[in-house]
Structures are given as C-alpha cells and as structure tokens.
XYZ file of N, CA and C in Angstrom:
207
model
N 0.832 -1.201 0.000
C 0.000 0.000 0.000
C 0.872 1.259 0.000
N 1.945 1.203 0.768
C 2.851 2.346 0.858
C 3.434 2.687 -0.516
N 3.857 1.666 -1.245
C 4.443 1.885 -2.564
C 3.424 2.466 -3.538
N 2.174 2.040 -3.415
C 1.116 2.546 -4.299
C 0.885 4.034 -4.050
N 0.792 4.436 -2.785
C 0.594 5.855 -2.467
C 1.766 6.706 -2.936
N 2.969 6.211 -2.719
C 4.156 6.953 -3.164
C 4.150 7.082 -4.685
N 3.790 6.013 -5.375
C 3.701 6.071 -6.833
C 2.652 7.097 -7.282
N 1.485 7.115 -6.632
C 0.433 8.066 -7.000
C 0.870 9.510 -6.773
N 1.571 9.765 -5.686
C 2.060 11.119 -5.416
C 3.089 11.528 -6.463
N 3.993 10.612 -6.797
C 5.003 10.928 -7.819
C 4.355 11.124 -9.188
N 3.324 10.342 -9.498
C 2.584 10.520 -10.742
C 1.955 11.914 -10.777
N 1.329 12.317 -9.680
C 0.725 13.647 -9.576
C 1.778 14.740 -9.807
N 2.911 14.601 -9.149
C 3.969 15.612 -9.265
C 4.517 15.703 -10.684
N 4.598 14.569 -11.373
C 5.179 14.529 -12.712
C 4.216 14.991 -13.800
N 2.953 14.580 -13.726
C 2.036 14.796 -14.836
C 0.891 15.769 -14.575
N 0.420 15.876 -13.365
C -0.734 16.736 -13.081
C -0.305 18.104 -12.563
N 0.637 18.126 -11.650
C 1.077 19.378 -11.045
C 1.581 20.417 -12.060
N 2.340 20.016 -13.087
C 2.797 21.019 -14.064
C 1.661 21.704 -14.827
N 0.488 21.097 -14.866
C -0.648 21.684 -15.575
C -1.316 22.800 -14.766
N -1.041 22.817 -13.459
C -1.640 23.822 -12.579
C -0.623 24.922 -12.291
N -1.112 26.047 -11.850
C -0.179 27.102 -11.444
C 0.357 26.766 -10.054
N 1.543 27.230 -9.770
C 2.161 26.966 -8.476
C 1.504 27.841 -7.411
N 0.926 27.209 -6.390
C 0.217 27.996 -5.395
C 0.383 27.468 -3.977
N 1.325 26.566 -3.741
C 1.481 25.996 -2.412
C 2.033 27.064 -1.461
N 1.407 27.211 -0.313
C 1.777 28.228 0.664
C 2.837 27.736 1.643
N 3.166 26.463 1.565
C 4.084 25.876 2.525
C 5.385 25.434 1.868
N 6.410 25.301 2.690
C 7.654 24.677 2.279
C 7.961 23.602 3.295
N 8.178 22.379 2.947
C 8.113 21.815 1.605
C 6.683 21.783 1.073
N 6.579 21.598 -0.227
C 5.249 21.589 -0.846
C 4.408 20.459 -0.256
N 3.127 20.517 -0.461
C 2.219 19.509 0.102
C 2.535 18.108 -0.398
N 2.890 17.978 -1.674
C 3.212 16.645 -2.193
C 4.521 16.130 -1.603
N 5.503 16.980 -1.432
C 6.763 16.566 -0.806
C 6.542 16.209 0.663
N 5.713 16.989 1.341
C 5.360 16.696 2.729
C 4.692 15.323 2.826
N 3.782 15.029 1.918
C 3.086 13.744 1.922
C 4.069 12.592 1.707
N 4.990 12.746 0.767
C 5.992 11.708 0.542
C 6.820 11.465 1.800
N 7.291 12.535 2.416
C 8.119 12.409 3.613
C 7.341 11.791 4.768
N 6.107 12.219 4.964
C 5.293 11.709 6.068
C 4.987 10.225 5.888
N 4.648 9.813 4.686
C 4.329 8.410 4.431
C 5.575 7.537 4.563
N 6.710 8.023 4.081
C 7.943 7.261 4.207
C 8.381 7.146 5.666
N 8.187 8.201 6.442
C 8.651 8.205 7.834
C 7.690 7.488 8.777
N 6.383 7.724 8.634
C 5.400 7.214 9.593
C 4.503 6.096 9.069
N 4.590 5.794 7.790
C 3.742 4.745 7.234
C 2.462 5.304 6.639
N 1.662 4.405 6.097
C 0.471 4.791 5.351
C -0.574 5.459 6.238
N -0.848 4.870 7.395
C -1.933 5.383 8.234
C -1.623 6.755 8.819
N -0.599 6.844 9.643
C -0.275 8.116 10.295
C 0.207 9.153 9.281
N 1.062 8.732 8.347
C 1.545 9.650 7.318
C 0.424 10.152 6.429
N -0.529 9.281 6.122
C -1.677 9.683 5.310
C -2.551 10.701 6.024
N -2.787 10.481 7.306
C -3.580 11.432 8.096
C -2.863 12.777 8.187
N -1.543 12.733 8.409
C -0.767 13.977 8.471
C -0.845 14.726 7.140
N -0.785 14.002 6.042
C -0.850 14.611 4.710
C -2.205 15.255 4.458
N -3.263 14.574 4.843
C -4.610 15.123 4.650
C -4.792 16.386 5.475
N -4.316 16.386 6.715
C -4.406 17.588 7.551
C -3.645 18.745 6.914
N -2.485 18.450 6.363
C -1.678 19.489 5.724
C -2.390 20.059 4.508
N -2.977 19.205 3.698
C -3.692 19.664 2.497
C -4.890 20.523 2.887
N -5.572 20.161 3.953
C -6.720 20.949 4.415
C -6.293 22.329 4.938
N -5.063 22.426 5.451
C -4.564 23.729 5.912
C -4.114 24.617 4.768
N -3.908 24.060 3.595
C -3.434 24.827 2.448
C -4.618 25.548 1.807
N -4.956 26.697 2.371
C -6.077 27.486 1.880
C -5.764 28.974 2.030
N -6.549 29.855 1.452
C -6.259 31.295 1.507
C -6.259 31.893 2.918
N -6.869 31.210 3.884
C -6.950 31.756 5.233
C -5.767 31.351 6.112
N -4.894 30.516 5.596
C -3.719 30.060 6.344
C -2.487 30.813 5.839
N -1.652 31.228 6.764
C -0.471 32.015 6.413
C 0.561 31.192 5.648
N 0.717 29.913 5.983
C 1.694 29.067 5.328
C 3.049 29.200 5.982
N 4.119 28.953 5.218
C 5.467 29.059 5.735
C 6.168 27.715 5.794
N 7.216 27.644 6.621
C 8.009 26.426 6.765
C 7.303 25.467 7.705
N 7.015 24.272 7.220
C 6.280 23.271 7.995
C 6.839 21.882 7.682
N 7.940 21.494 8.350
C 8.541 20.189 8.063
C 7.774 19.047 8.706
N 8.028 17.839 8.252
C 7.457 16.645 8.883
C 8.200 16.454 10.196
N 7.466 16.315 11.273
C 8.100 16.180 12.600
C 8.007 14.781 13.094
C-alpha cells in the first residue's frame, strides 16, 4: 500500500502538477510533505498527516516552513 501511495504522489507531481499554477503556501510543498510523512510514519499516520496538511493549504492560512516532525 505504501508503494502505491508513493507512486500516486510521484505521478501527480510529474504529470498533473505542471498543468496547474504553483500555489502551495508551505515549504516543503504539500506533495513533498506527503511523501516524507508516508515514508517516515507509514500509510496510516503519514496519510492522516498529509490530509491535515492539504486541508490547511487554503487562503486563510499564512503558510510558511512546515517540516514533517
């Protein structure tokens, strides 16, 4: 399952992300954060952390440096 999620994120970064304008408010980007979180904590915890991060990526959030802890 972990390999499938990592593959899907890399597919998104390679083929879908270039079609959109760059608008991520955080560093590292949300997709990079998701890769790091899933690799470090596994599918369950890393996936939940990634979803929370994506939900924070909105116009009402300041953004900034937010590493995987």
